[in-house]
Amino acid sequence: MTETLTPQTKIRSNTIYRIEHEITGTINVANVHDVTFEGGTLIGGYNLTGVNNGITWADQEIQATNIGVQIRSDGSKIEFYNCDLHGGNYGTWIRPASGGYVSGLLFDGCQVHSTRDDSVYVYKAHRFTFKNGLIHHSNLNWKAPETSQKVAAGDGMQLILCDRVSIEGNTIDRSHTGNKFCIIFSGSAGSNNTPKVPDNFIQINNNTFIQPIKTNQGGAGLYFGDLPSDLITEFTFNELTGDMAGIKYTCLGTFYSNGNTYRNNSIGIEVQKTEAKGKSVSDNFVNCLHKTSNNVIVEP
């Protein structure tokens, strides 16, 4: 069944909702399954509560007044295809109820940009994939030349307690504002008393990362913190540009770098803990002050 979406529409299961041109308002979604939102422009945002499964956005512009898509529900198979999310504080703010997870969260071919805080914020997602996308103009609360992280602490992407993460074929450009990171990973499942996930991984392949503007608040390209010791991060065939650390790996676990280009970094790969395992194979360090920290094994 296909219906035209309006701000007054009550969302039902097994329905495709289409925006013909442009509408304004908040679309509330609760306890439904197999729903698609497609086409047109929504000025406002979506708010998901309860338990929702099989929710898809396709070929839609979402111009946020506060949050483009807010998911405070448990659920599975939450997918975005070729969407443009912009404006407001967050493009997406995904934080299920206490004890819950979103399982099967996918962004494919999406642009998320022009947000005052994080462009993509995700807490507790199982099987998270972001591919073929573009993130830019994050953390617009930051104003030159300096703004405290107490005011402007946004990242391109912030992932907390997410597992089986795949990030592939994207550009994440933080060159327009300062503070923080292109991506920050923290508390992956298996730490902080959360259940261990069999075959857990982080895979980051074929992306372009441009660091934030360097400020006295610090920052880096990608930051890894509070991850479990048995987690392996594979970082392959990416390009990372900027004058701060390319990779700041502050946790236990294994960081494996292969075939990447680190350009103009103060240090390409910084693994801070001696107990952690860092390895660089066939990486290209261009105009980097330091290639790696001492505890990273470097192979040609």
PDB file of C-alpha atoms in Angstrom:
ATOM      1  CA  MET A   1       0.000   0.000   0.000  1.00  0.00           C
ATOM      2  CA  THR A   2       1.259   3.498  -0.886  1.00  0.00           C
ATOM      3  CA  GLU A   3       0.043   6.706   0.763  1.00  0.00           C
ATOM      4  CA  THR A   4       0.928  10.385   0.584  1.00  0.00           C
ATOM      5  CA  LEU A   5       2.689  11.479   3.774  1.00  0.00           C
ATOM      6  CA  THR A   6       1.454  14.516   5.692  1.00  0.00           C
ATOM      7  CA  PRO A   7       2.319  15.740   9.215  1.00  0.00           C
ATOM      8  CA  GLN A   8      -1.067  14.390  10.355  1.00  0.00           C
ATOM      9  CA  THR A   9      -0.551  10.885   8.957  1.00  0.00           C
ATOM     10  CA  LYS A  10      -0.757   8.044  11.482  1.00  0.00           C
ATOM     11  CA  ILE A  11       2.016   5.651  10.495  1.00  0.00           C
ATOM     12  CA  ARG A  12       0.890   2.040   9.971  1.00  0.00           C
ATOM     13  CA  SER A  13       2.801  -1.153   9.214  1.00  0.00           C
ATOM     14  CA  ASN A  14       3.256  -2.552   5.689  1.00  0.00           C
ATOM     15  CA  THR A  15       2.957   0.853   4.024  1.00  0.00           C
ATOM     16  CA  ILE A  16       5.023   3.047   1.702  1.00  0.00           C
ATOM     17  CA  TYR A  17       4.709   6.751   2.512  1.00  0.00           C
ATOM     18  CA  ARG A  18       5.638   9.202  -0.222  1.00  0.00           C
ATOM     19  CA  ILE A  19       6.228  12.943   0.021  1.00  0.00           C
ATOM     20  CA  GLU A  20       5.146  14.475  -3.271  1.00  0.00           C
ATOM     21  CA  HIS A  21       7.048  17.752  -2.893  1.00  0.00           C
ATOM     22  CA  GLU A  22       7.699  19.274   0.543  1.00  0.00           C
ATOM     23  CA  ILE A  23       6.058  19.077   3.950  1.00  0.00           C
ATOM     24  CA  THR A  24       6.863  20.587   7.352  1.00  0.00           C
ATOM     25  CA  GLY A  25       6.468  18.886  10.713  1.00  0.00           C
ATOM     26  CA  THR A  26       7.544  16.002  12.935  1.00  0.00           C
ATOM     27  CA  ILE A  27       6.634  12.481  11.844  1.00  0.00           C
ATOM     28  CA  ASN A  28       6.109  10.201  14.849  1.00  0.00           C
ATOM     29  CA  VAL A  29       6.696   6.479  14.335  1.00  0.00           C
ATOM     30  CA  ALA A  30       5.928   3.910  17.048  1.00  0.00           C
ATOM     31  CA  ASN A  31       5.661   0.103  17.133  1.00  0.00           C
ATOM     32  CA  VAL A  32       5.386  -0.565  13.399  1.00  0.00           C
ATOM     33  CA  HIS A  33       7.135  -2.797  10.877  1.00  0.00           C
ATOM     34  CA  ASP A  34       7.908  -2.794   7.150  1.00  0.00           C
ATOM     35  CA  VAL A  35       7.475   0.918   6.508  1.00  0.00           C
ATOM     36  CA  THR A  36       9.187   2.982   3.792  1.00  0.00           C
ATOM     37  CA  PHE A  37       9.455   6.765   3.590  1.00  0.00           C
ATOM     38  CA  GLU A  38      10.462   7.964   0.148  1.00  0.00           C
ATOM     39  CA  GLY A  39      10.865  11.037  -2.013  1.00  0.00           C
ATOM     40  CA  GLY A  40      10.392  14.744  -1.475  1.00  0.00           C
ATOM     41  CA  THR A  41      11.564  16.961   1.366  1.00  0.00           C
ATOM     42  CA  LEU A  42      10.650  16.903   5.039  1.00  0.00           C
ATOM     43  CA  ILE A  43      11.402  20.072   7.005  1.00  0.00           C
ATOM     44  CA  GLY A  44      11.363  18.964  10.628  1.00  0.00           C
ATOM     45  CA  GLY A  45      12.294  15.375  11.437  1.00  0.00           C
ATOM     46  CA  TYR A  46      11.300  11.822  12.325  1.00  0.00           C
ATOM     47  CA  ASN A  47      10.880  10.568  15.895  1.00  0.00           C
ATOM     48  CA  LEU A  48      10.872   6.777  16.467  1.00  0.00           C
ATOM     49  CA  THR A  49       9.821   5.222  19.772  1.00  0.00           C
ATOM     50  CA  GLY A  50       8.720   1.767  20.935  1.00  0.00           C
ATOM     51  CA  VAL A  51       9.917  -1.176  18.823  1.00  0.00           C
ATOM     52  CA  ASN A  52      10.212  -0.690  15.066  1.00  0.00           C
ATOM     53  CA  ASN A  53      11.449  -3.211  12.492  1.00  0.00           C
ATOM     54  CA  GLY A  54      12.044  -2.886   8.777  1.00  0.00           C
ATOM     55  CA  ILE A  55      12.008   0.921   8.518  1.00  0.00           C
ATOM     56  CA  THR A  56      13.492   2.407   5.325  1.00  0.00           C
ATOM     57  CA  TRP A  57      14.160   5.916   4.050  1.00  0.00           C
ATOM     58  CA  ALA A  58      14.897   6.286   0.330  1.00  0.00           C
ATOM     59  CA  ASP A  59      15.670   9.236  -1.953  1.00  0.00           C
ATOM     60  CA  GLN A  60      14.513  11.796   0.595  1.00  0.00           C
ATOM     61  CA  GLU A  61      15.796  15.153   1.826  1.00  0.00           C
ATOM     62  CA  ILE A  62      15.395  15.695   5.562  1.00  0.00           C
ATOM     63  CA  GLN A  63      16.021  19.272   6.653  1.00  0.00           C
ATOM     64  CA  ALA A  64      16.220  19.109  10.428  1.00  0.00           C
ATOM     65  CA  THR A  65      14.996  21.784  12.771  1.00  0.00           C
ATOM     66  CA  ASN A  66      16.572  19.885  15.694  1.00  0.00           C
ATOM     67  CA  ILE A  67      17.301  16.242  14.757  1.00  0.00           C
ATOM     68  CA  GLY A  68      16.755  14.793  11.295  1.00  0.00           C
ATOM     69  CA  VAL A  69      16.010  11.234  12.422  1.00  0.00           C
ATOM     70  CA  GLN A  70      15.781  10.488  16.143  1.00  0.00           C
ATOM     71  CA  ILE A  71      15.516   6.811  17.073  1.00  0.00           C
ATOM     72  CA  ARG A  72      14.831   6.138  20.740  1.00  0.00           C
ATOM     73  CA  SER A  73      13.410   2.698  20.013  1.00  0.00           C
ATOM     74  CA  ASP A  74      14.686  -0.845  19.771  1.00  0.00           C
ATOM     75  CA  GLY A  75      14.397  -2.460  16.377  1.00  0.00           C
ATOM     76  CA  SER A  76      16.024  -4.146  13.427  1.00  0.00           C
ATOM     77  CA  LYS A  77      16.706  -3.510   9.745  1.00  0.00           C
ATOM     78  CA  ILE A  78      16.783   0.287   9.882  1.00  0.00           C
ATOM     79  CA  GLU A  79      18.053   1.501   6.499  1.00  0.00           C
ATOM     80  CA  PHE A  80      18.743   4.761   4.645  1.00  0.00           C
ATOM     81  CA  TYR A  81      19.330   4.920   0.879  1.00  0.00           C
ATOM     82  CA  ASN A  82      20.383   8.013  -1.089  1.00  0.00           C
ATOM     83  CA  CYS A  83      19.110  10.449   1.523  1.00  0.00           C
ATOM     84  CA  ASP A  84      20.267  14.014   2.242  1.00  0.00           C
ATOM     85  CA  LEU A  85      20.089  14.841   5.958  1.00  0.00           C
ATOM     86  CA  HIS A  86      21.148  18.325   6.986  1.00  0.00           C
ATOM     87  CA  GLY A  87      20.635  21.159   9.424  1.00  0.00           C
ATOM     88  CA  GLY A  88      19.679  21.128  13.090  1.00  0.00           C
ATOM     89  CA  ASN A  89      21.824  19.748  15.890  1.00  0.00           C
ATOM     90  CA  TYR A  90      22.192  16.168  14.594  1.00  0.00           C
ATOM     91  CA  GLY A  91      21.540  14.494  11.256  1.00  0.00           C
ATOM     92  CA  THR A  92      20.758  11.268  13.095  1.00  0.00           C
ATOM     93  CA  TRP A  93      20.581  10.679  16.847  1.00  0.00           C
ATOM     94  CA  ILE A  94      20.140   6.970  17.527  1.00  0.00           C
ATOM     95  CA  ARG A  95      19.997   5.893  21.161  1.00  0.00           C
ATOM     96  CA  PRO A  96      17.687   2.937  21.978  1.00  0.00           C
ATOM     97  CA  ALA A  97      16.031   2.541  25.335  1.00  0.00           C
ATOM     98  CA  SER A  98      18.119   1.186  28.210  1.00  0.00           C
ATOM     99  CA  GLY A  99      19.075  -2.433  27.558  1.00  0.00           C
ATOM    100  CA  GLY A 100      18.047  -2.286  23.897  1.00  0.00           C
ATOM    101  CA  TYR A 101      19.834  -2.327  20.547  1.00  0.00           C
ATOM    102  CA  VAL A 102      19.230  -1.354  16.960  1.00  0.00           C
ATOM    103  CA  SER A 103      20.248  -4.349  14.863  1.00  0.00           C
ATOM    104  CA  GLY A 104      21.102  -4.010  11.181  1.00  0.00           C
ATOM    105  CA  LEU A 105      21.615  -0.244  10.784  1.00  0.00           C
ATOM    106  CA  LEU A 106      22.601   0.746   7.237  1.00  0.00           C
ATOM    107  CA  PHE A 107      23.385   4.026   5.463  1.00  0.00           C
ATOM    108  CA  ASP A 108      24.074   3.658   1.729  1.00  0.00           C
ATOM    109  CA  GLY A 109      24.754   6.624  -0.552  1.00  0.00           C
ATOM    110  CA  CYS A 110      23.689   9.242   1.993  1.00  0.00           C
ATOM    111  CA  GLN A 111      24.922  12.784   2.588  1.00  0.00           C
ATOM    112  CA  VAL A 112      24.805  14.121   6.161  1.00  0.00           C
ATOM    113  CA  HIS A 113      25.965  17.671   6.701  1.00  0.00           C
ATOM    114  CA  SER A 114      25.598  21.179   8.124  1.00  0.00           C
ATOM    115  CA  THR A 115      24.892  20.102  11.709  1.00  0.00           C
ATOM    116  CA  ARG A 116      25.660  22.019  14.875  1.00  0.00           C
ATOM    117  CA  ASP A 117      26.839  18.887  16.752  1.00  0.00           C
ATOM    118  CA  ASP A 118      27.583  15.337  15.495  1.00  0.00           C
ATOM    119  CA  SER A 119      26.379  14.682  11.966  1.00  0.00           C
ATOM    120  CA  VAL A 120      25.853  10.989  12.799  1.00  0.00           C
ATOM    121  CA  TYR A 121      25.430   9.892  16.437  1.00  0.00           C
ATOM    122  CA  VAL A 122      24.817   6.190  17.113  1.00  0.00           C
ATOM    123  CA  TYR A 123      24.658   4.427  20.485  1.00  0.00           C
ATOM    124  CA  LYS A 124      24.316   0.632  20.720  1.00  0.00           C
ATOM    125  CA  ALA A 125      23.952  -0.579  17.153  1.00  0.00           C
ATOM    126  CA  HIS A 126      24.593  -4.220  16.241  1.00  0.00           C
ATOM    127  CA  ARG A 127      25.845  -4.613  12.633  1.00  0.00           C
ATOM    128  CA  PHE A 128      26.355  -0.964  11.671  1.00  0.00           C
ATOM    129  CA  THR A 129      27.274  -0.095   8.062  1.00  0.00           C
ATOM    130  CA  PHE A 130      27.919   3.325   6.536  1.00  0.00           C
ATOM    131  CA  LYS A 131      29.015   3.225   2.892  1.00  0.00           C
ATOM    132  CA  ASN A 132      29.273   5.342  -0.261  1.00  0.00           C
ATOM    133  CA  GLY A 133      28.410   8.471   1.712  1.00  0.00           C
ATOM    134  CA  LEU A 134      29.520  12.034   2.371  1.00  0.00           C
ATOM    135  CA  ILE A 135      29.724  13.821   5.728  1.00  0.00           C
ATOM    136  CA  HIS A 136      30.777  17.466   5.907  1.00  0.00           C
ATOM    137  CA  HIS A 137      30.229  20.745   7.778  1.00  0.00           C
ATOM    138  CA  SER A 138      29.845  19.030  11.164  1.00  0.00           C
ATOM    139  CA  ASN A 139      30.183  20.813  14.538  1.00  0.00           C
ATOM    140  CA  LEU A 140      28.944  24.194  13.306  1.00  0.00           C
ATOM    141  CA  ASN A 141      28.748  25.349  16.925  1.00  0.00           C
ATOM    142  CA  TRP A 142      32.491  25.884  16.495  1.00  0.00           C
ATOM    143  CA  LYS A 143      33.525  29.414  15.509  1.00  0.00           C
ATOM    144  CA  ALA A 144      37.004  30.545  14.495  1.00  0.00           C
ATOM    145  CA  PRO A 145      39.577  30.958  15.833  1.00  0.00           C
ATOM    146  CA  GLU A 146      38.779  28.922  18.988  1.00  0.00           C
ATOM    147  CA  THR A 147      35.673  27.482  20.632  1.00  0.00           C
ATOM    148  CA  SER A 148      35.768  25.291  23.729  1.00  0.00           C
ATOM    149  CA  GLN A 149      34.693  21.664  23.435  1.00  0.00           C
ATOM    150  CA  LYS A 150      32.210  22.467  26.195  1.00  0.00           C
ATOM    151  CA  VAL A 151      30.355  24.434  23.514  1.00  0.00           C
ATOM    152  CA  ALA A 152      31.440  22.725  20.297  1.00  0.00           C
ATOM    153  CA  ALA A 153      32.163  18.997  20.696  1.00  0.00           C
ATOM    154  CA  GLY A 154      30.667  17.601  17.503  1.00  0.00           C
ATOM    155  CA  ASP A 155      32.239  14.907  15.323  1.00  0.00           C
ATOM    156  CA  GLY A 156      31.552  13.753  11.815  1.00  0.00           C
ATOM    157  CA  MET A 157      30.450  10.440  13.298  1.00  0.00           C
ATOM    158  CA  GLN A 158      30.282   9.285  16.923  1.00  0.00           C
ATOM    159  CA  LEU A 159      29.836   5.555  17.541  1.00  0.00           C
ATOM    160  CA  ILE A 160      29.352   4.299  21.101  1.00  0.00           C
ATOM    161  CA  LEU A 161      28.904   0.621  22.012  1.00  0.00           C
ATOM    162  CA  CYS A 162      28.518  -0.364  18.363  1.00  0.00           C
ATOM    163  CA  ASP A 163      29.702  -3.723  17.037  1.00  0.00           C
ATOM    164  CA  ARG A 164      30.426  -5.354  13.689  1.00  0.00           C
ATOM    165  CA  VAL A 165      31.097  -1.939  12.197  1.00  0.00           C
ATOM    166  CA  SER A 166      31.808  -1.434   8.485  1.00  0.00           C
ATOM    167  CA  ILE A 167      32.677   1.984   7.047  1.00  0.00           C
ATOM    168  CA  GLU A 168      33.484   1.869   3.345  1.00  0.00           C
ATOM    169  CA  GLY A 169      33.801   4.186   0.355  1.00  0.00           C
ATOM    170  CA  ASN A 170      32.967   7.468   2.098  1.00  0.00           C
ATOM    171  CA  THR A 171      34.349  10.982   2.341  1.00  0.00           C
ATOM    172  CA  ILE A 172      34.268  12.532   5.811  1.00  0.00           C
ATOM    173  CA  ASP A 173      35.441  16.137   5.590  1.00  0.00           C
ATOM    174  CA  ARG A 174      35.971  18.045   8.846  1.00  0.00           C
ATOM    175  CA  SER A 175      38.035  20.830   7.283  1.00  0.00           C
ATOM    176  CA  HIS A 176      35.371  23.514   7.815  1.00  0.00           C
ATOM    177  CA  THR A 177      35.396  23.534  11.638  1.00  0.00           C
ATOM    178  CA  GLY A 178      37.723  22.715  14.528  1.00  0.00           C
ATOM    179  CA  ASN A 179      37.693  20.339  17.526  1.00  0.00           C
ATOM    180  CA  LYS A 180      37.373  16.574  17.833  1.00  0.00           C
ATOM    181  CA  PHE A 181      37.433  13.989  15.057  1.00  0.00           C
ATOM    182  CA  CYS A 182      36.172  12.660  11.744  1.00  0.00           C
ATOM    183  CA  ILE A 183      35.052   9.536  13.656  1.00  0.00           C
ATOM    184  CA  ILE A 184      35.242   8.602  17.322  1.00  0.00           C
ATOM    185  CA  PHE A 185      34.777   4.988  18.462  1.00  0.00           C
ATOM    186  CA  SER A 186      34.226   4.228  22.135  1.00  0.00           C
ATOM    187  CA  GLY A 187      32.850   1.480  24.336  1.00  0.00           C
ATOM    188  CA  SER A 188      32.524  -1.204  21.680  1.00  0.00           C
ATOM    189  CA  ALA A 189      30.526  -4.198  22.894  1.00  0.00           C
ATOM    190  CA  GLY A 190      32.637  -6.307  25.184  1.00  0.00           C
ATOM    191  CA  SER A 191      33.740  -3.393  27.347  1.00  0.00           C
ATOM    192  CA  ASN A 192      31.876  -1.459  30.035  1.00  0.00           C
ATOM    193  CA  ASN A 193      30.203  -4.689  31.246  1.00  0.00           C
ATOM    194  CA  THR A 194      28.359  -5.158  27.953  1.00  0.00           C
ATOM    195  CA  PRO A 195      28.058  -8.645  26.414  1.00  0.00           C
ATOM    196  CA  LYS A 196      30.891  -9.836  24.207  1.00  0.00           C
ATOM    197  CA  VAL A 197      29.990 -10.184  20.540  1.00  0.00           C
ATOM    198  CA  PRO A 198      31.311 -13.225  18.634  1.00  0.00           C
ATOM    199  CA  ASP A 199      33.522 -12.246  15.690  1.00  0.00           C
ATOM    200  CA  ASN A 200      33.295  -8.560  16.553  1.00  0.00           C
ATOM    201  CA  PHE A 201      35.216  -6.206  14.248  1.00  0.00           C
ATOM    202  CA  ILE A 202      35.683  -2.691  12.934  1.00  0.00           C
ATOM    203  CA  GLN A 203      36.433  -2.518   9.198  1.00  0.00           C
ATOM    204  CA  ILE A 204      37.289   0.831   7.596  1.00  0.00           C
ATOM    205  CA  ASN A 205      38.070   0.585   3.887  1.00  0.00           C
ATOM    206  CA  ASN A 206      38.546   2.924   0.902  1.00  0.00           C
ATOM    207  CA  ASN A 207      37.558   6.185   2.586  1.00  0.00           C
ATOM    208  CA  THR A 208      38.848   9.754   2.444  1.00  0.00           C
ATOM    209  CA  PHE A 209      39.200  11.519   5.805  1.00  0.00           C
ATOM    210  CA  ILE A 210      40.031  15.222   6.154  1.00  0.00           C
ATOM    211  CA  GLN A 211      40.799  16.310   9.698  1.00  0.00           C
ATOM    212  CA  PRO A 212      39.263  19.204  11.645  1.00  0.00           C
ATOM    213  CA  ILE A 213      41.013  22.557  11.862  1.00  0.00           C
ATOM    214  CA  LYS A 214      43.795  22.319  14.435  1.00  0.00           C
ATOM    215  CA  THR A 215      43.032  24.215  17.662  1.00  0.00           C
ATOM    216  CA  ASN A 216      44.270  24.278  21.248  1.00  0.00           C
ATOM    217  CA  GLN A 217      41.419  21.864  22.063  1.00  0.00           C
ATOM    218  CA  GLY A 218      43.231  19.014  20.308  1.00  0.00           C
ATOM    219  CA  GLY A 219      41.818  16.390  17.978  1.00  0.00           C
ATOM    220  CA  ALA A 220      42.793  13.837  15.338  1.00  0.00           C
ATOM    221  CA  GLY A 221      41.523  12.119  12.247  1.00  0.00           C
ATOM    222  CA  LEU A 222      40.084   9.011  13.925  1.00  0.00           C
ATOM    223  CA  TYR A 223      39.980   8.292  17.655  1.00  0.00           C
ATOM    224  CA  PHE A 224      39.625   4.850  19.235  1.00  0.00           C
ATOM    225  CA  GLY A 225      38.950   4.661  22.970  1.00  0.00           C
ATOM    226  CA  ASP A 226      37.714   2.149  25.545  1.00  0.00           C
ATOM    227  CA  LEU A 227      37.545  -0.822  23.158  1.00  0.00           C
ATOM    228  CA  PRO A 228      37.945  -4.477  24.241  1.00  0.00           C
ATOM    229  CA  SER A 229      41.321  -6.176  24.043  1.00  0.00           C
ATOM    230  CA  ASP A 230      40.134  -8.871  21.609  1.00  0.00           C
ATOM    231  CA  LEU A 231      38.705  -6.408  19.071  1.00  0.00           C
ATOM    232  CA  ILE A 232      40.566  -6.129  15.748  1.00  0.00           C
ATOM    233  CA  THR A 233      40.325  -2.924  13.710  1.00  0.00           C
ATOM    234  CA  GLU A 234      41.223  -3.245  10.019  1.00  0.00           C
ATOM    235  CA  PHE A 235      42.070   0.092   8.388  1.00  0.00           C
ATOM    236  CA  THR A 236      42.813  -0.449   4.689  1.00  0.00           C
ATOM    237  CA  PHE A 237      43.286   1.659   1.545  1.00  0.00           C
ATOM    238  CA  ASN A 238      42.135   4.941   3.070  1.00  0.00           C
ATOM    239  CA  GLU A 239      43.530   8.457   2.650  1.00  0.00           C
ATOM    240  CA  LEU A 240      43.834  10.608   5.766  1.00  0.00           C
ATOM    241  CA  THR A 241      44.878  14.269   5.500  1.00  0.00           C
ATOM    242  CA  GLY A 242      45.511  16.863   8.214  1.00  0.00           C
ATOM    243  CA  ASP A 243      48.136  18.317  10.538  1.00  0.00           C
ATOM    244  CA  MET A 244      47.176  16.428  13.726  1.00  0.00           C
ATOM    245  CA  ALA A 245      47.533  12.709  14.459  1.00  0.00           C
ATOM    246  CA  GLY A 246      45.971  10.596  11.747  1.00  0.00           C
ATOM    247  CA  ILE A 247      45.033   7.717  14.060  1.00  0.00           C
ATOM    248  CA  LYS A 248      44.855   8.109  17.841  1.00  0.00           C
ATOM    249  CA  TYR A 249      44.429   4.621  19.315  1.00  0.00           C
ATOM    250  CA  THR A 250      44.184   4.900  23.093  1.00  0.00           C
ATOM    251  CA  CYS A 251      42.755   1.497  24.015  1.00  0.00           C
ATOM    252  CA  LEU A 252      43.716  -2.157  24.100  1.00  0.00           C
ATOM    253  CA  GLY A 253      43.116  -4.358  21.084  1.00  0.00           C
ATOM    254  CA  THR A 254      44.710  -4.563  17.641  1.00  0.00           C
ATOM    255  CA  PHE A 255      44.956  -1.812  15.030  1.00  0.00           C
ATOM    256  CA  TYR A 256      45.984  -3.137  11.618  1.00  0.00           C
ATOM    257  CA  SER A 257      46.804  -0.580   8.907  1.00  0.00           C
ATOM    258  CA  ASN A 258      47.428  -1.669   5.319  1.00  0.00           C
ATOM    259  CA  GLY A 259      47.817   0.283   2.080  1.00  0.00           C
ATOM    260  CA  ASN A 260      46.753   3.663   3.446  1.00  0.00           C
ATOM    261  CA  THR A 261      48.054   7.145   2.686  1.00  0.00           C
ATOM    262  CA  TYR A 262      48.726   9.388   5.682  1.00  0.00           C
ATOM    263  CA  ARG A 263      49.291  12.940   4.483  1.00  0.00           C
ATOM    264  CA  ASN A 264      50.759  15.925   6.398  1.00  0.00           C
ATOM    265  CA  ASN A 265      50.024  14.357   9.802  1.00  0.00           C
ATOM    266  CA  SER A 266      51.951  15.218  12.961  1.00  0.00           C
ATOM    267  CA  ILE A 267      52.048  11.429  13.376  1.00  0.00           C
ATOM    268  CA  GLY A 268      50.366   8.902  11.131  1.00  0.00           C
ATOM    269  CA  ILE A 269      49.517   6.175  13.659  1.00  0.00           C
ATOM    270  CA  GLU A 270      49.703   6.753  17.402  1.00  0.00           C
ATOM    271  CA  VAL A 271      49.095   3.657  19.536  1.00  0.00           C
ATOM    272  CA  GLN A 272      49.337   4.876  23.119  1.00  0.00           C
ATOM    273  CA  LYS A 273      49.273   1.723  25.264  1.00  0.00           C
ATOM    274  CA  THR A 274      52.197  -0.673  25.180  1.00  0.00           C
ATOM    275  CA  GLU A 275      49.799  -3.603  25.694  1.00  0.00           C
ATOM    276  CA  ALA A 276      47.947  -2.743  22.483  1.00  0.00           C
ATOM    277  CA  LYS A 277      49.014  -4.163  19.129  1.00  0.00           C
ATOM    278  CA  GLY A 278      49.694  -1.853  16.205  1.00  0.00           C
ATOM    279  CA  LYS A 279      50.864  -2.894  12.760  1.00  0.00           C
ATOM    280  CA  SER A 280      51.480  -0.924   9.568  1.00  0.00           C
ATOM    281  CA  VAL A 281      51.943  -2.763   6.264  1.00  0.00           C
ATOM    282  CA  SER A 282      52.588  -1.040   2.916  1.00  0.00           C
ATOM    283  CA  ASP A 283      51.344   2.325   4.176  1.00  0.00           C
ATOM    284  CA  ASN A 284      52.431   5.566   2.512  1.00  0.00           C
ATOM    285  CA  PHE A 285      53.420   8.413   4.857  1.00  0.00           C
ATOM    286  CA  VAL A 286      53.589  11.722   2.951  1.00  0.00           C
ATOM    287  CA  ASN A 287      55.071  14.785   4.695  1.00  0.00           C
ATOM    288  CA  CYS A 288      54.318  13.327   8.132  1.00  0.00           C
ATOM    289  CA  LEU A 289      56.463  14.619  10.994  1.00  0.00           C
ATOM    290  CA  HIS A 290      56.429  11.113  12.483  1.00  0.00           C
ATOM    291  CA  LYS A 291      55.168   7.945  10.824  1.00  0.00           C
ATOM    292  CA  THR A 292      54.131   5.904  13.867  1.00  0.00           C
ATOM    293  CA  SER A 293      54.628   5.583  17.595  1.00  0.00           C
ATOM    294  CA  ASN A 294      57.417   3.257  18.754  1.00  0.00           C
ATOM    295  CA  ASN A 295      55.132   0.323  19.567  1.00  0.00           C
ATOM    296  CA  VAL A 296      53.759  -0.004  16.025  1.00  0.00           C
ATOM    297  CA  ILE A 297      55.359  -2.724  13.898  1.00  0.00           C
ATOM    298  CA  VAL A 298      56.096  -1.304  10.444  1.00  0.00           C
ATOM    299  CA  GLU A 299      56.494  -3.574   7.419  1.00  0.00           C
ATOM    300  CA  PRO A 300      57.151  -2.446   3.832  1.00  0.00           C
TER     301      PRO A 300
END
